[in-house]
Short mmCIF file of N, CA and C in Angstrom, two decimals:
data_model
loop_
_atom_site.label_atom_id
_atom_site.label_comp_id
_atom_site.label_asym_id
_atom_site.label_seq_id
_atom_site.Cartn_x
_atom_site.Cartn_y
_atom_site.Cartn_z
N MET A 30 -2.76 -2.01 21.92
CA MET A 30 -2.38 -1.32 20.71
C MET A 30 -0.91 -0.89 20.82
N ILE A 31 -0.18 -1.09 19.74
CA ILE A 31 1.23 -0.72 19.67
C ILE A 31 1.34 0.74 19.24
N GLU A 32 2.25 1.47 19.86
CA GLU A 32 2.47 2.86 19.46
C GLU A 32 3.11 2.88 18.07
N GLN A 33 2.55 3.67 17.18
CA GLN A 33 3.04 3.73 15.81
C GLN A 33 4.27 4.62 15.70
N HIS A 34 5.35 4.04 15.19
CA HIS A 34 6.58 4.77 14.92
C HIS A 34 6.89 4.77 13.43
N GLY A 35 6.48 3.73 12.74
CA GLY A 35 6.75 3.60 11.31
C GLY A 35 5.67 4.27 10.48
N MET A 36 5.99 4.51 9.23
CA MET A 36 5.05 5.13 8.31
C MET A 36 4.34 4.04 7.51
N ILE A 37 3.04 4.12 7.41
CA ILE A 37 2.25 3.17 6.63
C ILE A 37 1.80 3.87 5.35
N ILE A 38 2.10 3.23 4.23
CA ILE A 38 1.68 3.74 2.93
C ILE A 38 0.83 2.66 2.27
N CYS A 39 -0.44 2.97 2.04
CA CYS A 39 -1.34 2.08 1.32
C CYS A 39 -1.16 2.40 -0.17
N ALA A 40 -0.58 1.46 -0.90
CA ALA A 40 -0.25 1.72 -2.30
C ALA A 40 -1.00 0.78 -3.23
N PHE A 41 -1.62 1.36 -4.24
CA PHE A 41 -2.44 0.65 -5.22
C PHE A 41 -1.59 -0.39 -5.95
N PRO A 42 -2.20 -1.48 -6.41
CA PRO A 42 -1.45 -2.48 -7.18
C PRO A 42 -0.76 -1.86 -8.40
N GLY A 43 0.46 -2.29 -8.64
CA GLY A 43 1.20 -1.82 -9.82
C GLY A 43 1.97 -0.54 -9.62
N THR A 44 2.01 -0.02 -8.38
CA THR A 44 2.71 1.24 -8.13
C THR A 44 4.19 1.02 -7.78
N GLY A 45 4.59 -0.24 -7.59
CA GLY A 45 6.00 -0.52 -7.36
C GLY A 45 6.38 -0.81 -5.93
N LYS A 46 5.48 -1.43 -5.16
CA LYS A 46 5.79 -1.75 -3.76
C LYS A 46 6.96 -2.73 -3.66
N THR A 47 6.92 -3.79 -4.44
CA THR A 47 7.97 -4.81 -4.40
C THR A 47 9.31 -4.24 -4.83
N LYS A 48 9.30 -3.43 -5.87
CA LYS A 48 10.56 -2.81 -6.34
C LYS A 48 11.10 -1.82 -5.30
N ALA A 49 10.23 -1.10 -4.64
CA ALA A 49 10.67 -0.15 -3.61
C ALA A 49 11.38 -0.89 -2.48
N GLU A 50 10.81 -2.02 -2.05
CA GLU A 50 11.44 -2.80 -0.98
C GLU A 50 12.81 -3.31 -1.44
N ALA A 51 12.88 -3.87 -2.64
CA ALA A 51 14.15 -4.41 -3.14
C ALA A 51 15.19 -3.32 -3.32
N THR A 52 14.80 -2.18 -3.85
CA THR A 52 15.73 -1.08 -4.08
C THR A 52 16.27 -0.55 -2.76
N ALA A 53 15.39 -0.38 -1.79
CA ALA A 53 15.82 0.11 -0.48
C ALA A 53 16.81 -0.86 0.14
N HIS A 54 16.53 -2.14 0.03
CA HIS A 54 17.41 -3.16 0.60
C HIS A 54 18.77 -3.17 -0.13
N ASN A 55 18.74 -3.15 -1.46
CA ASN A 55 19.97 -3.23 -2.25
C ASN A 55 20.88 -2.03 -2.08
N TYR A 56 20.31 -0.87 -1.83
CA TYR A 56 21.09 0.35 -1.75
C TYR A 56 21.21 0.93 -0.34
N GLY A 57 20.72 0.19 0.65
CA GLY A 57 20.86 0.65 2.03
C GLY A 57 20.08 1.91 2.32
N LEU A 58 18.95 2.09 1.63
CA LEU A 58 18.11 3.26 1.87
C LEU A 58 17.23 3.00 3.09
N TYR A 59 16.18 3.75 3.23
CA TYR A 59 15.25 3.57 4.33
C TYR A 59 14.79 2.11 4.37
N GLU A 60 14.45 1.66 5.54
CA GLU A 60 13.95 0.29 5.66
C GLU A 60 12.50 0.27 5.19
N ILE A 61 12.29 -0.37 4.05
CA ILE A 61 10.97 -0.44 3.45
C ILE A 61 10.52 -1.90 3.45
N LEU A 62 9.29 -2.15 3.89
CA LEU A 62 8.73 -3.48 3.94
C LEU A 62 7.49 -3.54 3.05
N ASP A 63 7.52 -4.41 2.06
CA ASP A 63 6.34 -4.65 1.22
C ASP A 63 5.49 -5.69 1.94
N ALA A 64 4.45 -5.24 2.62
CA ALA A 64 3.57 -6.13 3.37
C ALA A 64 2.50 -6.68 2.43
N GLU A 65 2.90 -7.58 1.58
CA GLU A 65 2.00 -8.22 0.62
C GLU A 65 0.84 -8.87 1.37
N SER A 66 -0.38 -8.59 0.93
CA SER A 66 -1.56 -9.08 1.65
C SER A 66 -1.95 -10.51 1.30
N SER A 67 -1.54 -11.01 0.14
CA SER A 67 -2.00 -12.34 -0.32
C SER A 67 -1.76 -13.46 0.68
N PRO A 68 -0.57 -13.56 1.28
CA PRO A 68 -0.39 -14.67 2.23
C PRO A 68 -1.32 -14.60 3.45
N PHE A 69 -1.80 -13.43 3.75
CA PHE A 69 -2.72 -13.24 4.88
C PHE A 69 -4.17 -13.43 4.44
N ARG A 70 -4.45 -13.07 3.21
CA ARG A 70 -5.82 -13.06 2.69
C ARG A 70 -6.30 -14.43 2.22
N TRP A 71 -5.39 -15.24 1.72
CA TRP A 71 -5.79 -16.51 1.11
C TRP A 71 -5.17 -17.69 1.85
N THR A 72 -5.89 -18.80 1.82
CA THR A 72 -5.41 -20.05 2.38
C THR A 72 -5.89 -21.17 1.46
N GLU A 73 -5.32 -22.34 1.64
CA GLU A 73 -5.74 -23.49 0.82
C GLU A 73 -6.47 -24.50 1.69
N THR A 74 -7.49 -25.09 1.10
CA THR A 74 -8.22 -26.16 1.78
C THR A 74 -7.40 -27.44 1.65
N ALA A 75 -7.84 -28.48 2.33
CA ALA A 75 -7.15 -29.78 2.26
C ALA A 75 -7.12 -30.31 0.83
N SER A 76 -8.11 -29.93 0.02
CA SER A 76 -8.15 -30.39 -1.37
C SER A 76 -7.33 -29.50 -2.31
N GLY A 77 -6.71 -28.47 -1.75
CA GLY A 77 -5.86 -27.60 -2.57
C GLY A 77 -6.58 -26.40 -3.17
N LYS A 78 -7.84 -26.20 -2.82
CA LYS A 78 -8.59 -25.06 -3.34
C LYS A 78 -8.22 -23.79 -2.57
N ARG A 79 -8.01 -22.70 -3.29
CA ARG A 79 -7.66 -21.41 -2.67
C ARG A 79 -8.95 -20.70 -2.23
N VAL A 80 -9.01 -20.36 -0.94
CA VAL A 80 -10.19 -19.69 -0.37
C VAL A 80 -9.73 -18.54 0.50
N GLN A 81 -10.64 -17.59 0.73
CA GLN A 81 -10.29 -16.46 1.59
C GLN A 81 -10.12 -16.95 3.03
N ASN A 82 -9.06 -16.48 3.65
CA ASN A 82 -8.75 -16.82 5.03
C ASN A 82 -9.77 -16.14 5.94
N PRO A 83 -10.47 -16.89 6.79
CA PRO A 83 -11.47 -16.28 7.67
C PRO A 83 -10.86 -15.32 8.69
N GLU A 84 -9.54 -15.39 8.89
CA GLU A 84 -8.88 -14.49 9.84
C GLU A 84 -8.51 -13.15 9.22
N PHE A 85 -8.70 -13.01 7.89
CA PHE A 85 -8.39 -11.75 7.21
C PHE A 85 -9.55 -10.77 7.43
N PRO A 86 -9.34 -9.51 7.74
CA PRO A 86 -8.09 -8.78 7.70
C PRO A 86 -7.36 -8.69 9.04
N ASP A 87 -7.93 -9.30 10.11
CA ASP A 87 -7.28 -9.17 11.42
C ASP A 87 -5.84 -9.68 11.42
N ASN A 88 -5.59 -10.81 10.77
CA ASN A 88 -4.23 -11.35 10.76
C ASN A 88 -3.27 -10.39 10.05
N TYR A 89 -3.73 -9.77 8.99
CA TYR A 89 -2.92 -8.81 8.24
C TYR A 89 -2.68 -7.54 9.06
N LEU A 90 -3.72 -7.05 9.71
CA LEU A 90 -3.60 -5.84 10.52
C LEU A 90 -2.72 -6.05 11.74
N ASN A 91 -2.76 -7.23 12.33
CA ASN A 91 -1.87 -7.53 13.45
C ASN A 91 -0.41 -7.43 13.00
N PHE A 92 -0.13 -7.95 11.82
CA PHE A 92 1.22 -7.88 11.27
C PHE A 92 1.61 -6.42 10.99
N ILE A 93 0.74 -5.67 10.34
CA ILE A 93 1.01 -4.26 10.02
C ILE A 93 1.24 -3.47 11.32
N GLU A 94 0.37 -3.67 12.28
CA GLU A 94 0.47 -2.95 13.54
C GLU A 94 1.81 -3.24 14.23
N HIS A 95 2.22 -4.50 14.22
CA HIS A 95 3.52 -4.86 14.81
C HIS A 95 4.65 -4.15 14.08
N GLU A 96 4.64 -4.20 12.75
CA GLU A 96 5.70 -3.58 11.95
C GLU A 96 5.71 -2.06 12.12
N ALA A 97 4.54 -1.46 12.29
CA ALA A 97 4.45 -0.01 12.47
C ALA A 97 5.01 0.44 13.82
N GLY A 98 5.20 -0.51 14.72
CA GLY A 98 5.79 -0.19 16.01
C GLY A 98 7.31 -0.05 15.96
N ILE A 99 7.89 -0.37 14.80
CA ILE A 99 9.35 -0.31 14.64
C ILE A 99 9.74 1.04 14.07
N LYS A 100 10.67 1.73 14.73
CA LYS A 100 11.09 3.06 14.29
C LYS A 100 11.78 3.01 12.94
N GLU A 101 11.57 4.10 12.20
CA GLU A 101 12.22 4.32 10.90
C GLU A 101 11.95 3.21 9.90
N ARG A 102 10.75 2.69 9.92
CA ARG A 102 10.35 1.68 8.95
C ARG A 102 9.19 2.23 8.15
N ILE A 103 9.20 1.96 6.86
CA ILE A 103 8.10 2.32 5.98
C ILE A 103 7.42 1.01 5.59
N ILE A 104 6.14 0.89 5.88
CA ILE A 104 5.39 -0.32 5.58
C ILE A 104 4.46 -0.03 4.42
N LEU A 105 4.61 -0.78 3.35
CA LEU A 105 3.77 -0.63 2.16
C LEU A 105 2.68 -1.69 2.22
N THR A 106 1.45 -1.26 2.25
CA THR A 106 0.33 -2.19 2.40
C THR A 106 -0.60 -2.13 1.20
N ALA A 107 -1.54 -3.07 1.21
CA ALA A 107 -2.60 -3.09 0.22
C ALA A 107 -3.57 -1.94 0.48
N THR A 108 -4.39 -1.64 -0.51
CA THR A 108 -5.36 -0.54 -0.39
C THR A 108 -6.78 -1.03 -0.13
N HIS A 109 -6.96 -2.30 0.20
CA HIS A 109 -8.30 -2.83 0.45
C HIS A 109 -9.06 -1.96 1.44
N LYS A 110 -10.30 -1.65 1.13
CA LYS A 110 -11.11 -0.80 2.01
C LYS A 110 -11.21 -1.39 3.42
N GLN A 111 -11.43 -2.69 3.52
CA GLN A 111 -11.57 -3.29 4.85
C GLN A 111 -10.27 -3.18 5.65
N VAL A 112 -9.13 -3.16 4.98
CA VAL A 112 -7.85 -2.98 5.67
C VAL A 112 -7.73 -1.53 6.16
N ARG A 113 -8.06 -0.58 5.28
CA ARG A 113 -7.98 0.84 5.68
C ARG A 113 -8.96 1.14 6.81
N ASP A 114 -10.16 0.59 6.71
CA ASP A 114 -11.16 0.82 7.77
C ASP A 114 -10.67 0.27 9.11
N GLU A 115 -10.05 -0.89 9.10
CA GLU A 115 -9.54 -1.48 10.34
C GLU A 115 -8.35 -0.68 10.88
N MET A 116 -7.52 -0.13 9.98
CA MET A 116 -6.41 0.71 10.46
C MET A 116 -6.95 1.93 11.18
N LYS A 117 -8.02 2.51 10.65
CA LYS A 117 -8.64 3.66 11.32
C LYS A 117 -9.13 3.26 12.71
N LYS A 118 -9.81 2.11 12.82
CA LYS A 118 -10.32 1.64 14.11
C LYS A 118 -9.19 1.45 15.11
N ARG A 119 -8.05 1.03 14.62
CA ARG A 119 -6.90 0.77 15.49
C ARG A 119 -6.06 2.03 15.74
N GLY A 120 -6.47 3.14 15.14
CA GLY A 120 -5.76 4.39 15.36
C GLY A 120 -4.45 4.50 14.61
N LEU A 121 -4.28 3.74 13.53
CA LEU A 121 -3.06 3.80 12.73
C LEU A 121 -3.19 4.88 11.66
N SER A 122 -2.14 5.66 11.49
CA SER A 122 -2.11 6.70 10.45
C SER A 122 -1.50 6.13 9.19
N TYR A 123 -1.98 6.57 8.06
CA TYR A 123 -1.44 6.11 6.78
C TYR A 123 -1.70 7.16 5.71
N ILE A 124 -0.95 7.02 4.63
CA ILE A 124 -1.22 7.81 3.43
C ILE A 124 -1.52 6.82 2.31
N ILE A 125 -2.21 7.30 1.30
CA ILE A 125 -2.57 6.47 0.16
C ILE A 125 -1.81 6.96 -1.07
N ILE A 126 -1.30 6.03 -1.84
CA ILE A 126 -0.69 6.36 -3.11
C ILE A 126 -1.45 5.57 -4.18
N ALA A 127 -1.99 6.30 -5.15
CA ALA A 127 -2.81 5.69 -6.19
C ALA A 127 -2.54 6.39 -7.51
N PRO A 128 -2.80 5.70 -8.61
CA PRO A 128 -2.62 6.35 -9.92
C PRO A 128 -3.73 7.36 -10.19
N GLU A 129 -3.43 8.29 -11.09
CA GLU A 129 -4.50 9.16 -11.57
C GLU A 129 -5.52 8.28 -12.28
N LYS A 130 -6.77 8.67 -12.20
CA LYS A 130 -7.86 7.85 -12.72
C LYS A 130 -7.74 7.55 -14.22
N ASN A 131 -7.15 8.47 -14.98
CA ASN A 131 -7.07 8.30 -16.43
C ASN A 131 -5.97 7.32 -16.86
N LEU A 132 -5.29 6.68 -15.92
CA LEU A 132 -4.18 5.79 -16.25
C LEU A 132 -4.55 4.31 -16.25
N LYS A 133 -5.82 4.03 -16.40
CA LYS A 133 -6.31 2.65 -16.35
C LYS A 133 -5.58 1.75 -17.35
N ASP A 134 -5.46 2.17 -18.59
CA ASP A 134 -4.79 1.34 -19.61
C ASP A 134 -3.32 1.10 -19.27
N GLU A 135 -2.65 2.13 -18.78
CA GLU A 135 -1.24 1.99 -18.40
C GLU A 135 -1.09 0.94 -17.29
N TYR A 136 -1.95 0.99 -16.31
CA TYR A 136 -1.85 0.05 -15.20
C TYR A 136 -2.24 -1.36 -15.60
N LEU A 137 -3.25 -1.49 -16.46
CA LEU A 137 -3.61 -2.82 -16.94
C LEU A 137 -2.42 -3.42 -17.71
N SER A 138 -1.70 -2.60 -18.46
CA SER A 138 -0.49 -3.07 -19.15
C SER A 138 0.58 -3.50 -18.16
N ARG A 139 0.71 -2.79 -17.06
CA ARG A 139 1.67 -3.16 -16.02
C ARG A 139 1.33 -4.54 -15.45
N TYR A 140 0.04 -4.78 -15.22
CA TYR A 140 -0.37 -6.06 -14.65
C TYR A 140 -0.08 -7.21 -15.61
N VAL A 141 -0.33 -6.98 -16.89
CA VAL A 141 -0.03 -8.00 -17.90
C VAL A 141 1.47 -8.25 -17.95
N ALA A 142 2.26 -7.16 -17.99
CA ALA A 142 3.72 -7.27 -18.10
C ALA A 142 4.34 -8.00 -16.91
N ARG A 143 3.76 -7.85 -15.75
CA ARG A 143 4.35 -8.52 -14.58
C ARG A 143 3.78 -9.92 -14.37
N GLY A 144 2.86 -10.33 -15.25
CA GLY A 144 2.38 -11.70 -15.23
C GLY A 144 1.22 -12.00 -14.31
N ASN A 145 0.43 -10.97 -13.94
CA ASN A 145 -0.75 -11.24 -13.12
C ASN A 145 -1.75 -12.09 -13.89
N ASP A 146 -2.50 -12.91 -13.13
CA ASP A 146 -3.49 -13.75 -13.82
C ASP A 146 -4.67 -12.92 -14.27
N ILE A 147 -5.39 -13.46 -15.23
CA ILE A 147 -6.48 -12.73 -15.89
C ILE A 147 -7.59 -12.35 -14.91
N SER A 148 -7.84 -13.17 -13.89
CA SER A 148 -8.91 -12.83 -12.94
C SER A 148 -8.54 -11.58 -12.13
N PHE A 149 -7.26 -11.44 -11.78
CA PHE A 149 -6.79 -10.24 -11.08
C PHE A 149 -6.96 -9.01 -11.96
N ILE A 150 -6.54 -9.14 -13.21
CA ILE A 150 -6.62 -8.01 -14.16
C ILE A 150 -8.07 -7.63 -14.40
N LYS A 151 -8.93 -8.62 -14.58
CA LYS A 151 -10.35 -8.34 -14.81
C LYS A 151 -10.98 -7.64 -13.61
N GLN A 152 -10.62 -8.08 -12.42
CA GLN A 152 -11.17 -7.45 -11.21
C GLN A 152 -10.78 -5.97 -11.15
N LEU A 153 -9.53 -5.67 -11.44
CA LEU A 153 -9.09 -4.27 -11.43
C LEU A 153 -9.75 -3.48 -12.55
N TYR A 154 -9.91 -4.10 -13.71
CA TYR A 154 -10.58 -3.44 -14.82
C TYR A 154 -12.02 -3.09 -14.44
N ASP A 155 -12.72 -4.06 -13.85
CA ASP A 155 -14.13 -3.88 -13.51
C ASP A 155 -14.35 -2.87 -12.38
N HIS A 156 -13.41 -2.75 -11.45
CA HIS A 156 -13.61 -1.92 -10.26
C HIS A 156 -12.73 -0.68 -10.22
N TRP A 157 -12.02 -0.38 -11.29
CA TRP A 157 -11.04 0.72 -11.32
C TRP A 157 -11.60 2.02 -10.75
N ASN A 158 -12.65 2.55 -11.36
CA ASN A 158 -13.22 3.83 -10.93
C ASN A 158 -13.78 3.75 -9.51
N GLU A 159 -14.48 2.68 -9.22
CA GLU A 159 -15.09 2.50 -7.90
C GLU A 159 -14.03 2.54 -6.80
N TRP A 160 -12.95 1.79 -6.98
CA TRP A 160 -11.92 1.72 -5.94
C TRP A 160 -11.15 3.03 -5.82
N LEU A 161 -10.86 3.67 -6.94
CA LEU A 161 -10.16 4.96 -6.86
C LEU A 161 -11.04 6.02 -6.21
N ASP A 162 -12.33 6.04 -6.54
CA ASP A 162 -13.25 6.98 -5.90
C ASP A 162 -13.33 6.72 -4.39
N GLU A 163 -13.37 5.45 -4.02
CA GLU A 163 -13.44 5.06 -2.62
C GLU A 163 -12.22 5.58 -1.84
N MET A 164 -11.04 5.49 -2.46
CA MET A 164 -9.83 5.98 -1.81
C MET A 164 -9.85 7.50 -1.69
N GLU A 165 -10.41 8.17 -2.69
CA GLU A 165 -10.53 9.63 -2.64
C GLU A 165 -11.36 10.07 -1.44
N GLY A 166 -12.38 9.31 -1.12
CA GLY A 166 -13.27 9.65 -0.02
C GLY A 166 -12.83 9.12 1.33
N ASP A 167 -11.67 8.50 1.40
CA ASP A 167 -11.19 7.85 2.62
C ASP A 167 -10.91 8.84 3.75
N GLY A 168 -10.46 10.03 3.42
CA GLY A 168 -10.10 11.00 4.45
C GLY A 168 -8.61 11.03 4.75
N ALA A 169 -7.87 10.02 4.31
CA ALA A 169 -6.41 10.00 4.51
C ALA A 169 -5.76 10.83 3.42
N PRO A 170 -4.56 11.34 3.67
CA PRO A 170 -3.83 12.04 2.60
C PRO A 170 -3.63 11.08 1.42
N ILE A 171 -3.82 11.60 0.21
CA ILE A 171 -3.66 10.77 -0.98
C ILE A 171 -2.72 11.47 -1.96
N ILE A 172 -1.83 10.68 -2.53
CA ILE A 172 -0.89 11.19 -3.53
C ILE A 172 -1.17 10.43 -4.81
N HIS A 173 -1.32 11.16 -5.91
CA HIS A 173 -1.61 10.54 -7.21
C HIS A 173 -0.35 10.43 -8.04
N LEU A 174 -0.12 9.22 -8.56
CA LEU A 174 0.99 9.02 -9.46
C LEU A 174 0.56 9.40 -10.87
N LYS A 175 1.47 10.06 -11.57
CA LYS A 175 1.24 10.45 -12.96
C LYS A 175 1.75 9.34 -13.87
N SER A 176 1.50 9.46 -15.15
CA SER A 176 1.94 8.46 -16.12
C SER A 176 3.44 8.22 -15.99
N GLY A 177 3.82 6.95 -15.94
CA GLY A 177 5.22 6.58 -15.88
C GLY A 177 5.84 6.65 -14.49
N GLN A 178 5.12 7.17 -13.51
CA GLN A 178 5.66 7.28 -12.16
C GLN A 178 5.42 6.00 -11.37
N TYR A 179 6.34 5.79 -10.43
CA TYR A 179 6.23 4.69 -9.49
C TYR A 179 6.43 5.23 -8.09
N LEU A 180 6.16 4.40 -7.11
CA LEU A 180 6.26 4.75 -5.70
C LEU A 180 7.58 5.42 -5.34
N LEU A 181 8.70 4.83 -5.76
CA LEU A 181 10.00 5.39 -5.40
C LEU A 181 10.20 6.80 -5.96
N ASP A 182 9.59 7.09 -7.10
CA ASP A 182 9.74 8.42 -7.71
C ASP A 182 9.21 9.51 -6.79
N ILE A 183 8.23 9.19 -5.97
CA ILE A 183 7.64 10.22 -5.12
C ILE A 183 8.00 10.05 -3.65
N ILE A 184 8.38 8.86 -3.22
CA ILE A 184 8.73 8.68 -1.81
C ILE A 184 10.09 9.27 -1.49
N LEU A 185 11.11 8.83 -2.20
CA LEU A 185 12.46 9.23 -1.83
C LEU A 185 12.71 10.73 -1.88
N PRO A 186 12.24 11.45 -2.91
CA PRO A 186 12.50 12.89 -2.91
C PRO A 186 11.83 13.65 -1.77
N LYS A 187 10.77 13.08 -1.18
CA LYS A 187 10.04 13.79 -0.13
C LYS A 187 10.42 13.33 1.27
N LEU A 188 11.38 12.41 1.37
CA LEU A 188 11.84 11.97 2.68
C LEU A 188 13.06 12.77 3.08
N THR A 189 13.07 13.25 4.28
CA THR A 189 14.24 13.96 4.81
C THR A 189 14.54 13.44 6.21
N THR A 190 15.72 13.71 6.66
CA THR A 190 16.09 13.33 8.02
C THR A 190 16.57 14.56 8.75
N SER A 191 16.03 14.76 9.92
CA SER A 191 16.50 15.86 10.76
C SER A 191 16.43 15.42 12.21
N ARG A 192 17.45 15.71 12.94
CA ARG A 192 17.51 15.35 14.36
C ARG A 192 17.18 13.89 14.60
N GLY A 193 17.66 13.02 13.69
CA GLY A 193 17.49 11.59 13.88
C GLY A 193 16.12 11.05 13.54
N ARG A 194 15.25 11.88 12.97
CA ARG A 194 13.91 11.42 12.62
C ARG A 194 13.69 11.59 11.12
N THR A 195 13.04 10.63 10.51
CA THR A 195 12.73 10.71 9.09
C THR A 195 11.34 11.31 8.93
N ALA A 196 11.21 12.21 7.97
CA ALA A 196 9.93 12.87 7.75
C ALA A 196 9.52 12.72 6.29
N TYR A 197 8.21 12.59 6.07
CA TYR A 197 7.65 12.60 4.72
C TYR A 197 6.82 13.85 4.61
N HIS A 198 7.14 14.68 3.63
CA HIS A 198 6.46 15.96 3.44
C HIS A 198 5.40 15.83 2.36
N CYS A 199 4.15 15.91 2.74
CA CYS A 199 3.04 15.82 1.80
C CYS A 199 2.83 17.16 1.11
N GLY A 200 2.19 17.12 -0.04
CA GLY A 200 1.92 18.33 -0.81
C GLY A 200 0.97 19.27 -0.12
N ASP A 201 0.18 18.77 0.83
CA ASP A 201 -0.82 19.63 1.48
C ASP A 201 -0.23 20.34 2.71
N GLY A 202 1.10 20.30 2.84
CA GLY A 202 1.76 20.99 3.94
C GLY A 202 1.92 20.15 5.19
N LYS A 203 1.32 18.96 5.25
CA LYS A 203 1.45 18.10 6.41
C LYS A 203 2.77 17.34 6.34
N THR A 204 3.31 17.02 7.48
CA THR A 204 4.53 16.24 7.57
C THR A 204 4.28 15.07 8.50
N TYR A 205 4.70 13.88 8.07
CA TYR A 205 4.60 12.69 8.88
C TYR A 205 6.01 12.29 9.29
N TYR A 206 6.21 12.00 10.57
CA TYR A 206 7.52 11.63 11.08
C TYR A 206 7.59 10.15 11.39
N LEU A 207 8.73 9.57 11.12
CA LEU A 207 9.00 8.19 11.49
C LEU A 207 9.71 8.18 12.82
#
C-alpha cells in the first residue's frame, strides 16, 4: 500500500471534474487530476463491442492509489460504490462532492448540454435518489453542491497553504492535509 499524500475527491457526474483539471492546469493552481473511470471500466472485444473490463475496479484503484501517493495532488474520482468500498479496504481517505437531491433536472440538463449519450442520462435519471442516498450513508465527509455550483466553486475557497502543506477545510470542522 502506498502512503497517501494527495487528496481524493469522489465527485458526482456533472460537477465539473474535467473543468477543474483544465482550470488548474491553465492557471497554475493546485495540481488537479481528473481520474476519469471510463478507460479503466470499459474495454472493447475483438468485434468492437464495448464491455465492462474484468479488471475493474482494481485497475482503477491501482491508478488512484499511485496518484494519491504524490504530494500536493488532488485526485478527482468517480463516485461508484464499488470504487469507494475498495478505497476504504485500501485505507484511502476521500471526501464526496454531490449535488443536492432536488437538483435532478438541473443535472440532467447538464448531461444533455455536454453531449452525454441517452443511456448514460437514463441511468442517472433512474438511479438518482438511490445513488445519492448511498453516498449519504457512506460515512465519508460529503459536501453538497447547490444550484449553479460546480466543484471549483467549493474547492478553491476552502484550500489554504500553511507551512508548505495544502489543507482542505470541511464544514464539519475537519481538515484534510495534502
